[in-house]
Short mmCIF file of C-alpha atoms in Angstrom, two decimals:
data_model
loop_
_atom_site.label_atom_id
_atom_site.label_comp_id
_atom_site.label_asym_id
_atom_site.label_seq_id
_atom_site.Cartn_x
_atom_site.Cartn_y
_atom_site.Cartn_z
CA MET A 2 122.54 113.82 47.79
CA ARG A 3 126.01 115.29 47.76
CA ILE A 4 128.95 114.41 45.47
CA GLY A 5 132.42 115.75 46.21
CA GLY A 6 136.03 115.24 45.16
CA LEU A 7 135.46 115.71 41.43
CA ALA A 8 138.25 118.30 41.20
CA SER A 9 140.46 117.23 44.05
CA GLY A 10 140.04 113.50 43.74
CA MET A 11 139.51 113.29 47.49
CA ASP A 12 136.85 111.03 49.13
CA THR A 13 134.94 113.97 50.59
CA ASP A 14 132.03 111.92 51.90
CA THR A 15 134.36 109.66 53.93
CA LEU A 16 136.36 112.59 55.23
CA ILE A 17 133.26 114.45 56.40
CA ARG A 18 131.81 111.28 57.92
CA ASP A 19 134.99 110.75 59.91
CA LEU A 20 135.02 114.37 61.01
CA MET A 21 131.40 114.08 62.15
CA LYS A 22 132.31 111.02 64.24
CA ALA A 23 134.47 113.26 66.35
CA GLU A 24 131.73 115.88 66.50
CA ARG A 25 129.15 113.28 67.57
CA MET A 26 131.12 112.07 70.58
CA PRO A 27 129.39 114.42 73.02
CA LEU A 28 126.04 113.28 71.57
CA GLU A 29 126.89 109.65 72.23
CA LYS A 30 127.77 110.60 75.81
CA LEU A 31 124.32 112.10 76.21
CA THR A 32 122.66 109.06 74.63
CA ARG A 33 124.48 106.77 77.01
CA LYS A 34 123.45 109.02 79.92
CA LYS A 35 119.83 108.74 78.82
CA GLN A 36 120.01 104.96 78.62
CA THR A 37 121.57 104.76 82.09
CA LEU A 38 118.80 106.96 83.53
CA GLU A 39 116.09 104.73 81.93
CA TRP A 40 117.78 101.60 83.31
CA GLN A 41 118.00 103.15 86.76
CA ARG A 42 114.30 104.14 86.60
CA ASP A 43 113.31 100.61 85.71
CA GLU A 44 115.48 99.17 88.50
CA TYR A 45 113.78 101.41 91.06
CA ARG A 46 110.36 100.36 89.80
CA ASN A 47 111.29 96.68 90.03
CA VAL A 48 112.27 97.35 93.68
CA ASN A 49 108.85 98.97 94.25
CA LYS A 50 107.17 95.94 92.72
CA LEU A 51 108.85 93.66 95.22
CA LEU A 52 108.11 95.99 98.12
CA THR A 53 104.44 96.20 97.07
CA GLU A 54 104.16 92.40 97.17
CA LEU A 55 105.60 92.38 100.66
CA ARG A 56 103.33 95.25 101.75
CA ASN A 57 100.24 93.41 100.48
CA MET A 58 101.32 90.29 102.36
CA SER A 59 101.93 92.38 105.49
CA PHE A 60 98.38 93.67 105.28
CA ASP A 61 97.06 90.07 105.21
CA MET A 62 99.13 89.30 108.27
CA ARG A 63 97.25 92.05 110.16
CA LEU A 64 93.88 90.33 109.67
CA GLN A 65 92.37 88.11 112.35
CA GLY A 66 90.97 85.78 109.74
CA THR A 67 94.57 84.75 108.86
CA TYR A 68 94.97 83.22 112.32
CA PHE A 69 91.47 82.19 113.37
CA SER A 70 90.24 80.31 110.30
CA LYS A 71 88.03 77.32 110.96
CA THR A 72 87.70 73.93 109.32
CA THR A 73 84.27 72.27 108.97
CA THR A 74 83.48 68.61 108.41
CA SER A 75 80.06 67.11 107.82
CA SER A 76 78.69 63.66 108.40
CA SER A 77 76.65 63.89 105.15
CA THR A 78 76.96 65.42 101.70
CA SER A 79 73.37 66.66 102.16
CA VAL A 80 74.53 69.43 104.50
CA SER A 81 77.79 71.38 104.26
CA ALA A 82 78.95 74.41 106.20
CA THR A 83 81.55 77.14 106.29
CA ALA A 84 82.52 78.91 109.51
CA ASN A 85 83.95 82.41 109.91
CA ALA A 86 86.66 83.33 112.34
CA SER A 87 84.21 84.05 115.17
CA ALA A 88 82.50 80.64 115.01
CA SER A 89 82.92 78.53 118.17
CA GLU A 90 84.59 75.17 117.90
CA GLY A 91 82.40 72.16 118.51
CA THR A 92 79.71 69.97 116.95
CA TYR A 93 76.34 71.15 115.62
CA ASN A 94 73.31 68.99 114.63
CA VAL A 95 71.10 69.92 111.72
CA LYS A 96 68.03 68.12 110.29
CA VAL A 97 66.68 69.32 106.94
CA GLU A 98 62.99 68.62 106.51
CA ARG A 99 62.45 70.54 103.27
CA LEU A 100 64.48 72.33 100.59
CA ALA A 101 63.62 75.74 99.25
CA THR A 102 62.22 75.69 95.74
CA ALA A 103 61.38 78.36 93.12
CA ALA A 104 57.76 78.81 91.87
CA VAL A 105 57.15 77.43 88.33
CA ARG A 106 54.19 77.79 85.99
CA VAL A 107 53.83 75.85 82.76
CA SER A 108 51.17 75.99 79.99
CA GLN A 109 48.48 73.47 80.86
CA SER A 110 48.39 72.16 77.28
CA SER A 111 50.17 72.74 73.96
CA ILE A 112 49.80 76.33 72.73
CA SER A 113 49.75 75.25 69.04
CA ASN A 114 46.60 73.78 67.42
CA ASN A 115 48.61 71.65 64.98
CA PRO A 116 51.63 69.57 66.21
CA ALA A 117 52.87 69.46 62.61
CA ALA A 118 52.84 73.23 62.24
CA LYS A 119 53.76 74.66 65.61
CA VAL A 120 53.96 78.37 66.46
CA ASP A 121 57.19 80.04 65.34
CA PRO A 122 58.41 81.95 68.41
CA ASN A 123 60.56 84.31 66.28
CA ALA A 124 57.84 85.34 63.80
CA LYS A 125 55.53 88.32 64.32
CA LEU A 126 52.50 87.32 66.44
CA SER A 127 50.02 88.62 63.83
CA THR A 128 51.36 86.05 61.34
CA GLN A 129 51.01 83.20 63.88
CA GLU A 130 47.52 83.87 65.31
CA GLY A 131 45.99 81.01 63.35
CA LYS A 132 48.53 78.57 64.74
CA PHE A 133 47.57 79.18 68.38
CA ASN A 134 44.91 77.12 70.12
CA SER A 135 43.29 80.40 71.12
CA GLY A 136 43.41 83.68 69.27
CA PHE A 137 44.23 87.10 70.69
CA ASP A 138 41.90 89.24 72.70
CA LEU A 139 42.98 92.81 71.87
CA ASN A 140 42.22 95.96 73.81
CA ALA A 141 40.46 99.00 72.30
CA ASP A 142 43.77 100.10 70.66
CA GLY A 143 44.30 96.75 68.98
CA MET A 144 47.09 95.82 71.39
CA ILE A 145 47.84 92.70 73.41
CA GLU A 146 47.76 93.77 77.09
CA PHE A 147 48.34 91.89 80.30
CA SER A 148 49.65 92.45 83.87
CA LEU A 149 51.92 90.17 85.89
CA VAL A 150 52.49 90.20 89.62
CA SER A 151 55.24 88.72 91.79
CA TYR A 152 56.15 89.06 95.44
CA ASN A 153 59.28 90.36 97.19
CA GLU A 154 61.07 88.68 100.11
CA ASN A 155 59.39 91.08 102.56
CA GLY A 156 55.92 90.02 101.27
CA THR A 157 55.22 93.21 99.30
CA LYS A 158 53.72 93.00 95.86
CA ASN A 159 55.87 93.71 92.84
CA GLN A 160 53.52 94.95 90.12
CA PRO A 161 55.14 96.85 87.27
CA ALA A 162 53.20 98.74 84.58
CA PRO A 163 51.04 96.49 82.33
CA PHE A 164 52.76 94.90 79.36
CA VAL A 165 51.42 96.25 76.08
CA PHE A 166 52.48 94.84 72.65
CA ASP A 167 51.57 95.48 69.04
CA PRO A 168 51.09 91.96 67.55
CA THR A 169 52.22 93.21 64.19
CA GLN A 170 55.60 94.28 65.62
CA VAL A 171 56.62 91.65 68.14
CA SER A 172 57.18 87.87 68.29
CA LEU A 173 56.47 85.47 71.14
CA ASN A 174 60.14 85.52 72.14
CA ASP A 175 60.00 89.34 72.19
CA VAL A 176 57.09 89.18 74.67
CA LEU A 177 58.92 86.64 76.87
CA LYS A 178 62.12 88.73 76.78
CA GLN A 179 60.25 91.76 78.04
CA ILE A 180 59.05 89.63 81.00
CA ASN A 181 62.63 88.47 81.65
CA ASP A 182 63.94 92.07 81.56
CA SER A 183 61.30 93.41 83.91
CA SER A 184 61.60 93.84 87.70
CA LEU A 185 59.37 90.86 88.35
CA GLY A 186 62.15 88.38 88.98
CA VAL A 187 60.55 85.95 86.52
CA ARG A 188 62.27 83.90 83.88
CA ALA A 189 60.04 83.00 80.87
CA PHE A 190 60.79 80.90 77.80
CA TYR A 191 59.06 78.76 75.15
CA ASP A 192 60.03 75.09 74.74
CA ALA A 193 59.39 73.97 71.13
CA THR A 194 59.51 70.26 71.90
CA ALA A 195 56.88 70.43 74.63
CA ASP A 196 55.15 73.29 72.81
CA LYS A 197 54.65 75.09 76.13
CA VAL A 198 55.64 78.29 77.82
CA VAL A 199 57.44 78.13 81.17
CA MET A 200 57.52 80.90 83.77
CA GLU A 201 59.63 80.49 86.91
CA ARG A 202 60.86 82.72 89.72
CA THR A 203 64.59 83.50 89.65
CA LYS A 204 64.76 83.09 93.45
CA THR A 205 63.57 80.38 95.78
CA GLY A 206 61.06 80.87 98.55
CA ASN A 207 57.44 81.46 99.42
CA PHE A 208 56.75 85.19 99.74
CA ASN A 209 53.05 85.49 99.01
CA GLN A 210 51.48 85.01 102.43
CA THR A 211 48.04 86.24 101.29
CA THR A 212 45.13 84.44 99.73
CA GLU A 213 45.50 86.52 96.59
CA PHE A 214 46.13 84.31 93.54
CA LEU A 215 45.61 81.39 95.99
CA GLY A 216 49.09 82.15 97.46
CA ALA A 217 50.84 81.93 94.09
CA GLU A 218 54.17 83.68 93.52
CA ILE A 219 53.38 84.56 89.93
CA GLY A 220 49.89 85.86 89.22
CA TYR A 221 47.59 88.21 87.27
CA ASN A 222 44.14 89.58 87.56
CA GLY A 223 41.97 91.58 85.25
CA THR A 224 40.07 90.45 82.20
CA THR A 225 42.72 91.98 79.85
CA ALA A 226 45.12 89.18 80.56
CA SER A 227 43.57 86.52 78.31
CA PHE A 228 46.85 86.32 76.34
CA LEU A 229 48.37 84.60 79.34
CA ALA A 230 45.38 82.52 80.33
CA ASN A 231 44.14 81.46 76.87
CA THR A 232 46.77 82.07 74.21
CA LEU A 233 49.61 80.72 76.36
CA GLN A 234 47.28 78.13 77.98
CA MET A 235 48.21 79.00 81.58
CA LYS A 236 44.75 78.96 83.01
CA ALA A 237 43.29 76.03 84.86
CA GLY A 238 39.65 75.38 85.61
CA ASP A 239 37.12 78.17 85.62
CA ASN A 240 38.82 81.56 85.05
CA SER A 241 35.55 83.54 84.71
CA THR A 242 36.41 85.76 87.69
CA GLY A 243 39.51 87.05 85.93
CA THR A 244 41.77 85.56 88.61
CA TRP A 245 44.59 83.27 87.67
CA VAL A 246 43.75 79.96 89.29
CA SER A 247 46.86 78.69 91.05
CA THR A 248 48.65 75.95 89.06
CA GLU A 249 52.07 76.65 90.39
CA THR A 250 54.55 74.12 91.67
CA GLY A 251 57.27 75.03 94.06
CA GLY A 252 57.58 78.42 95.66
CA THR A 253 58.47 76.93 99.13
CA ASN A 254 60.83 77.86 101.90
CA ALA A 255 63.41 75.49 103.24
CA LYS A 256 62.85 74.07 106.72
CA PHE A 257 65.51 72.81 109.08
CA THR A 258 66.02 72.24 112.78
CA TYR A 259 69.21 73.51 114.47
CA ASN A 260 70.54 71.48 117.43
CA GLY A 261 67.09 69.98 117.96
CA VAL A 262 65.59 73.11 119.47
CA LEU A 263 65.39 75.84 116.82
CA THR A 264 63.28 75.42 113.65
CA VAL A 265 63.96 77.91 110.84
CA GLU A 266 62.28 78.34 107.49
CA PRO A 267 64.58 80.40 105.24
CA PRO A 268 63.64 81.22 101.64
CA THR A 269 66.95 79.79 100.32
CA ASN A 270 68.97 76.65 100.80
CA GLN A 271 71.70 78.64 102.51
CA TYR A 272 71.38 80.06 106.00
CA THR A 273 73.81 81.65 108.43
CA ILE A 274 73.33 81.13 112.16
CA ASN A 275 75.85 81.47 115.02
CA ASN A 276 78.60 82.57 112.53
CA ILE A 277 78.18 79.30 110.59
CA THR A 278 76.77 79.24 107.04
CA PHE A 279 74.87 75.99 106.29
CA ASN A 280 74.25 74.84 102.73
CA PHE A 281 71.50 72.28 102.01
CA SER A 282 71.49 70.07 98.95
CA GLU A 283 68.72 67.58 99.95
CA ALA A 284 66.36 66.80 102.78
CA THR A 285 67.64 64.45 105.51
CA ASN A 286 65.88 61.75 107.47
CA THR A 287 68.09 62.16 110.50
CA GLU A 288 70.19 64.78 112.14
CA GLU A 289 73.52 65.44 110.44
CA THR A 290 76.55 66.50 112.44
CA ILE A 291 78.76 69.48 111.52
CA THR A 292 82.12 69.68 113.33
CA ILE A 293 83.96 73.04 113.65
CA SER A 294 87.71 73.04 114.54
CA SER A 295 90.59 75.54 114.34
CA ASN A 296 92.71 75.46 111.21
CA THR A 297 96.25 76.24 112.32
CA ASP A 298 97.57 75.01 109.03
CA LYS A 299 96.31 78.16 107.25
CA ALA A 300 97.97 80.42 109.78
CA PHE A 301 101.18 78.44 109.63
CA ASP A 302 101.25 78.55 105.81
CA SER A 303 100.56 82.31 105.83
CA ILE A 304 103.41 82.98 108.21
CA MET A 305 105.80 80.76 106.22
CA GLN A 306 104.87 82.56 103.00
CA PHE A 307 105.42 85.92 104.68
CA VAL A 308 108.86 84.89 105.90
CA LYS A 309 109.70 83.58 102.48
CA LYS A 310 108.66 86.86 100.83
CA TYR A 311 110.49 88.94 103.48
CA ASN A 312 113.70 86.95 102.85
CA GLU A 313 113.32 87.31 99.12
CA VAL A 314 112.99 91.07 99.41
CA ILE A 315 115.93 91.37 101.86
CA GLU A 316 118.17 89.26 99.60
CA ASN A 317 117.18 91.19 96.47
CA LEU A 318 117.56 94.68 97.96
CA ASN A 319 120.84 93.84 99.72
CA GLY A 320 122.07 92.61 96.33
CA LYS A 321 121.08 95.86 94.70
CA ILE A 322 122.90 98.17 97.08
CA SER A 323 126.06 96.03 97.19
CA GLU A 324 126.21 95.16 93.49
CA GLU A 325 129.58 95.86 91.85
CA LYS A 326 129.67 98.73 89.35
CA PHE A 327 131.71 98.23 86.16
CA ARG A 328 132.45 101.82 85.12
CA SER A 329 134.26 100.75 81.94
CA TYR A 330 131.02 99.17 80.67
CA GLN A 331 128.84 101.94 79.32
CA PRO A 332 125.57 101.55 77.38
CA LEU A 333 126.19 100.59 73.80
CA THR A 334 125.31 102.78 70.82
CA GLU A 335 123.36 101.31 67.85
CA GLU A 336 126.51 101.13 65.77
CA GLU A 337 128.35 99.25 68.52
CA LYS A 338 125.48 96.78 68.87
CA GLU A 339 125.53 96.10 65.11
CA ALA A 340 129.18 95.09 65.38
CA MET A 341 128.49 92.52 68.13
CA THR A 342 126.53 89.31 68.39
CA GLU A 343 123.29 89.14 70.45
CA LYS A 344 125.08 87.16 73.13
CA GLN A 345 127.86 89.68 73.36
CA VAL A 346 125.33 92.55 73.60
CA GLU A 347 123.45 90.68 76.35
CA LEU A 348 126.65 90.08 78.41
CA TRP A 349 127.80 93.64 77.90
CA GLU A 350 124.54 95.13 79.02
CA GLU A 351 124.46 92.86 82.04
CA ARG A 352 127.74 94.46 83.18
CA ALA A 353 126.55 97.96 82.19
CA LYS A 354 123.39 97.62 84.28
CA SER A 355 125.25 96.27 87.34
CA GLY A 356 125.54 98.64 90.31
CA LEU A 357 122.89 101.16 89.18
CA LEU A 358 121.50 101.26 92.73
CA ARG A 359 124.79 100.65 94.60
CA SER A 360 124.74 102.33 98.03
CA ASP A 361 121.33 103.85 97.39
CA THR A 362 120.29 105.79 100.50
CA ILE A 363 116.53 105.25 100.12
CA ILE A 364 116.83 101.46 99.88
CA SER A 365 119.48 101.29 102.61
CA SER A 366 117.38 103.35 105.00
CA GLY A 367 114.25 101.26 104.20
CA LEU A 368 116.14 98.02 104.89
CA ASN A 369 117.45 99.25 108.22
CA GLN A 370 114.01 100.33 109.34
CA MET A 371 112.51 97.01 108.26
CA ARG A 372 115.07 95.17 110.44
CA VAL A 373 114.10 97.41 113.34
CA ASN A 374 110.42 96.64 112.73
CA ILE A 375 111.07 92.89 112.70
CA TYR A 376 113.27 92.66 115.80
CA THR A 377 111.77 95.31 118.15
CA PRO A 378 109.69 93.55 120.90
CA HIS A 379 105.93 94.29 120.97
CA SER A 380 105.28 95.96 124.36
CA GLY A 381 101.51 95.31 124.06
CA ALA A 382 101.69 91.55 123.48
CA ILE A 383 101.50 88.97 126.26
CA ASP A 384 104.59 87.33 127.68
CA GLY A 385 105.96 84.58 125.47
CA TYR A 386 104.61 86.25 122.39
CA LYS A 387 106.39 89.59 122.40
CA GLN A 388 108.82 89.03 119.51
CA LEU A 389 109.34 86.73 116.58
CA SER A 390 111.99 84.70 118.36
CA ASP A 391 109.24 83.63 120.82
CA LEU A 392 107.48 81.93 117.85
CA GLY A 393 110.61 80.16 116.66
CA ILE A 394 111.41 82.78 114.01
CA SER A 395 114.91 84.16 114.35
CA SER A 396 117.59 85.88 112.32
CA SER A 397 119.85 83.56 110.26
CA SER A 398 123.13 82.71 111.97
CA ASN A 399 124.94 83.22 108.63
CA TYR A 400 126.12 86.86 108.49
CA ARG A 401 126.01 86.72 104.70
CA ASP A 402 122.22 86.41 104.86
CA ALA A 403 122.11 90.06 106.08
CA GLY A 404 119.08 89.76 108.29
CA LYS A 405 117.12 86.98 106.62
CA LEU A 406 114.82 84.99 108.88
CA SER A 407 114.81 81.25 109.66
CA VAL A 408 111.86 79.32 111.17
CA ASN A 409 111.66 76.47 113.69
CA GLU A 410 108.51 74.95 112.23
CA THR A 411 107.68 72.70 115.20
CA GLU A 412 107.90 75.64 117.67
CA LEU A 413 105.78 77.85 115.40
CA ARG A 414 103.05 75.20 115.15
CA ASN A 415 102.98 74.73 118.86
CA LYS A 416 102.60 78.47 119.47
CA LEU A 417 99.73 78.67 117.00
CA ARG A 418 97.95 75.76 118.74
CA GLU A 419 98.52 77.23 122.20
CA ASN A 420 97.34 80.79 121.60
CA PRO A 421 96.51 81.90 118.00
CA GLU A 422 95.17 85.22 119.31
CA ALA A 423 98.52 86.10 120.92
CA VAL A 424 100.24 85.31 117.60
CA TRP A 425 97.82 87.64 115.85
CA GLN A 426 98.51 90.41 118.42
CA LEU A 427 102.20 90.18 117.76
CA PHE A 428 101.61 90.70 114.02
CA GLY A 429 98.45 92.77 113.78
CA LEU A 430 97.70 94.67 116.99
CA ASN A 431 97.42 98.45 116.54
CA GLY A 432 99.01 101.06 118.79
CA ASN A 433 100.09 104.70 119.05
CA THR A 434 103.84 103.99 119.09
CA ASN A 435 106.16 101.76 117.10
CA GLU A 436 106.60 99.49 120.23
CA THR A 437 102.83 98.97 120.63
CA LYS A 438 102.15 98.20 116.98
CA GLY A 439 102.13 94.73 115.52
CA ILE A 440 105.11 93.72 113.38
CA ALA A 441 103.01 93.58 110.24
CA ARG A 442 101.69 97.10 110.84
CA ARG A 443 105.14 98.53 111.46
CA LEU A 444 106.45 96.84 108.36
CA GLN A 445 103.57 98.08 106.20
CA GLU A 446 104.14 101.69 107.28
CA THR A 447 107.86 101.49 106.56
CA ILE A 448 107.29 99.95 103.13
CA ASP A 449 104.67 102.58 102.27
CA SER A 450 107.15 105.35 103.13
CA THR A 451 109.90 103.72 101.11
CA ILE A 452 107.64 103.16 98.10
CA LYS A 453 106.67 106.87 98.12
CA LYS A 454 110.31 108.01 98.26
CA ILE A 455 111.15 105.75 95.34
CA GLU A 456 108.16 106.96 93.36
CA ASN A 457 109.29 110.55 93.90
CA ARG A 458 112.62 109.59 92.36
CA ALA A 459 111.56 107.03 89.73
CA GLY A 460 107.83 107.51 89.34
CA ASN A 461 105.39 104.77 88.34
CA ASN A 462 103.28 103.87 85.33
CA LEU A 463 100.73 106.55 86.20
CA ARG A 464 103.18 109.42 86.52
CA THR A 465 104.51 111.57 83.66
CA ASN A 466 108.25 112.40 83.46
CA GLN A 467 107.59 115.88 84.91
CA GLN A 468 106.34 114.34 88.16
CA PHE A 469 109.54 112.52 89.37
CA GLY A 470 113.24 113.21 89.62
CA ILE A 471 114.68 110.82 87.04
CA GLY A 472 111.89 111.80 84.61
CA ARG A 473 112.85 115.46 84.83
CA ASN A 474 116.48 114.55 84.20
CA LEU A 475 115.34 112.52 81.14
CA ILE A 476 113.48 115.58 79.83
CA ASN A 477 116.64 117.71 80.23
CA VAL A 478 118.76 115.12 78.46
CA ASP A 479 116.28 114.89 75.59
CA ARG A 480 116.43 118.67 75.21
CA GLN A 481 120.20 118.61 75.14
CA ILE A 482 120.18 115.82 72.55
CA ASN A 483 117.73 117.76 70.34
CA ARG A 484 119.86 120.92 70.54
CA PHE A 485 123.02 118.96 69.82
CA GLU A 486 121.50 117.22 66.81
CA ASP A 487 120.49 120.60 65.37
CA ARG A 488 124.06 121.82 65.90
CA LEU A 489 125.45 118.72 64.16
CA VAL A 490 123.37 119.42 61.10
CA GLN A 491 124.85 122.93 60.98
CA VAL A 492 128.42 121.60 61.46
CA GLU A 493 127.98 119.07 58.67
CA ASP A 494 126.63 121.74 56.35
CA ARG A 495 129.61 123.91 57.20
CA TYR A 496 132.03 121.09 56.34
CA TRP A 497 130.34 120.50 53.01
CA LYS A 498 130.47 124.23 52.20
CA GLN A 499 134.17 124.34 53.06
CA PHE A 500 135.02 121.30 50.94
CA SER A 501 132.82 122.64 48.14
CA ALA A 502 134.72 125.97 48.22
CA MET A 503 137.97 124.03 48.08
CA GLU A 504 136.74 122.05 45.07
CA LYS A 505 135.80 125.25 43.28
CA ALA A 506 139.21 126.78 43.97
CA ILE A 507 141.00 123.67 42.75
CA GLN A 508 138.81 123.58 39.67
CA LYS A 509 139.54 127.25 38.95
CA SER A 510 143.28 126.65 39.43
CA ASN A 511 143.14 123.74 37.05
CA GLN A 512 141.36 125.86 34.44
CA GLN A 513 144.06 128.52 34.77
CA SER A 514 146.82 125.97 34.43
CA MET A 515 145.20 124.55 31.29
CA TYR A 516 144.95 128.01 29.83
CA LEU A 517 148.59 128.79 30.47
CA MET A 518 149.64 125.44 29.02
CA GLN A 519 147.66 126.20 25.89
CA GLN A 520 149.32 129.62 25.55
CA PHE A 521 152.79 128.23 25.97
CA SER A 522 152.12 125.49 23.37
CA LEU A 523 150.92 128.16 20.80
CA GLY A 524 154.10 130.21 21.32
CA MET A 525 156.21 127.32 20.30
#
């Protein structure tokens, strides 16, 4: 804290502050330059965002699925279908005789011996043994041990290591969770209301084609598995052989007949044949009819959205490179902002940001090449489908639109109905030269090149300032600002020292004057 002017009576603080305003003018110029660079960087990145959207849409326009999508209708809600682009148009008959189901096992009776005091599935098993209908048969180590078996889709047996539990450390829910987390593909849980344990396969189908476990999908063997058979009451009938008697329900394959000649039994209620995926929700008494037809609406909508995005990009970029630049509107300093209202600041900055990309060579070059891509005929396409104008897509007659496209919707729909493959070739066909490449492929390559050039100048969110042109300029400006701020501190210190020296001189002069006045007064 500095106090001046005690001897001179001058407002030293105000004087130095005014002097420093003049000294800070070059710093304000650097600060404005930094703000302009940041605005310009952000403008470039906004351009890249628009170009990326058009590039992604151009990629979609290269795909055959955009033009060859199919619509399916069904005569019944019991059978539905989806068709890929390669599916043939026509009608298909399907009769579903049986749905696929998952195998399920349930305790044959309540596992608790007292309905009023049922087993607590969250308590340690050792504390609940008296509540079970049957106690625990432990192995030589005092552990509960059992093995479970399931079958894979290829018919192989899935038999992980035996489950071994310490009844003093785990609860019933802990045991069931271990089954759920195993590779068996079995979901197990205890239902307190029914007082039973349920085990079910997580996938539908009948994969056990052997006589083992009487063809069951979930099974065990070995005399160590009495916890499953007795404690959890999952045995049925005589289990003296140590083999789990089959009490499953489900575990069946679906069965359907395709076009009256081909019978298929898939393990799920979804099956793909002849590029058509059928989905079954219930068995049918009669044949159901699925009709496949071309969906030109999707291709039409895709092309219309592409044209709309292209026009949006063209309009935006043309606006950027022709935008008026107001040189008298520079970025505001913090002091200038404080003296203005929010609306005034907003309007000022709108003018200050105008024209940041005026006459930009990267954007201008990209726009010119995009127009070439759009209007150059495709030499590899068939006659009548060699350029966009053949599809009813032409350049706007208004010169102010600067290359925007307009669409004759009726003509475009007719072309899509007549030959959707030819339309795809015009957009997506690949080739070795610009003339033999589809319009979407050309456009995507041009946009990729433009985006890279802009990123080299303005970077992206993944690049540091050292990795692009404007970023390096920002680093240099920051260094200049830091050096200048250090210099300003020195200049301000010098001013204070000079004024302090002046104050001392004035004070000394005043003391001498007082001394002389005292001497003169004594002489009188």
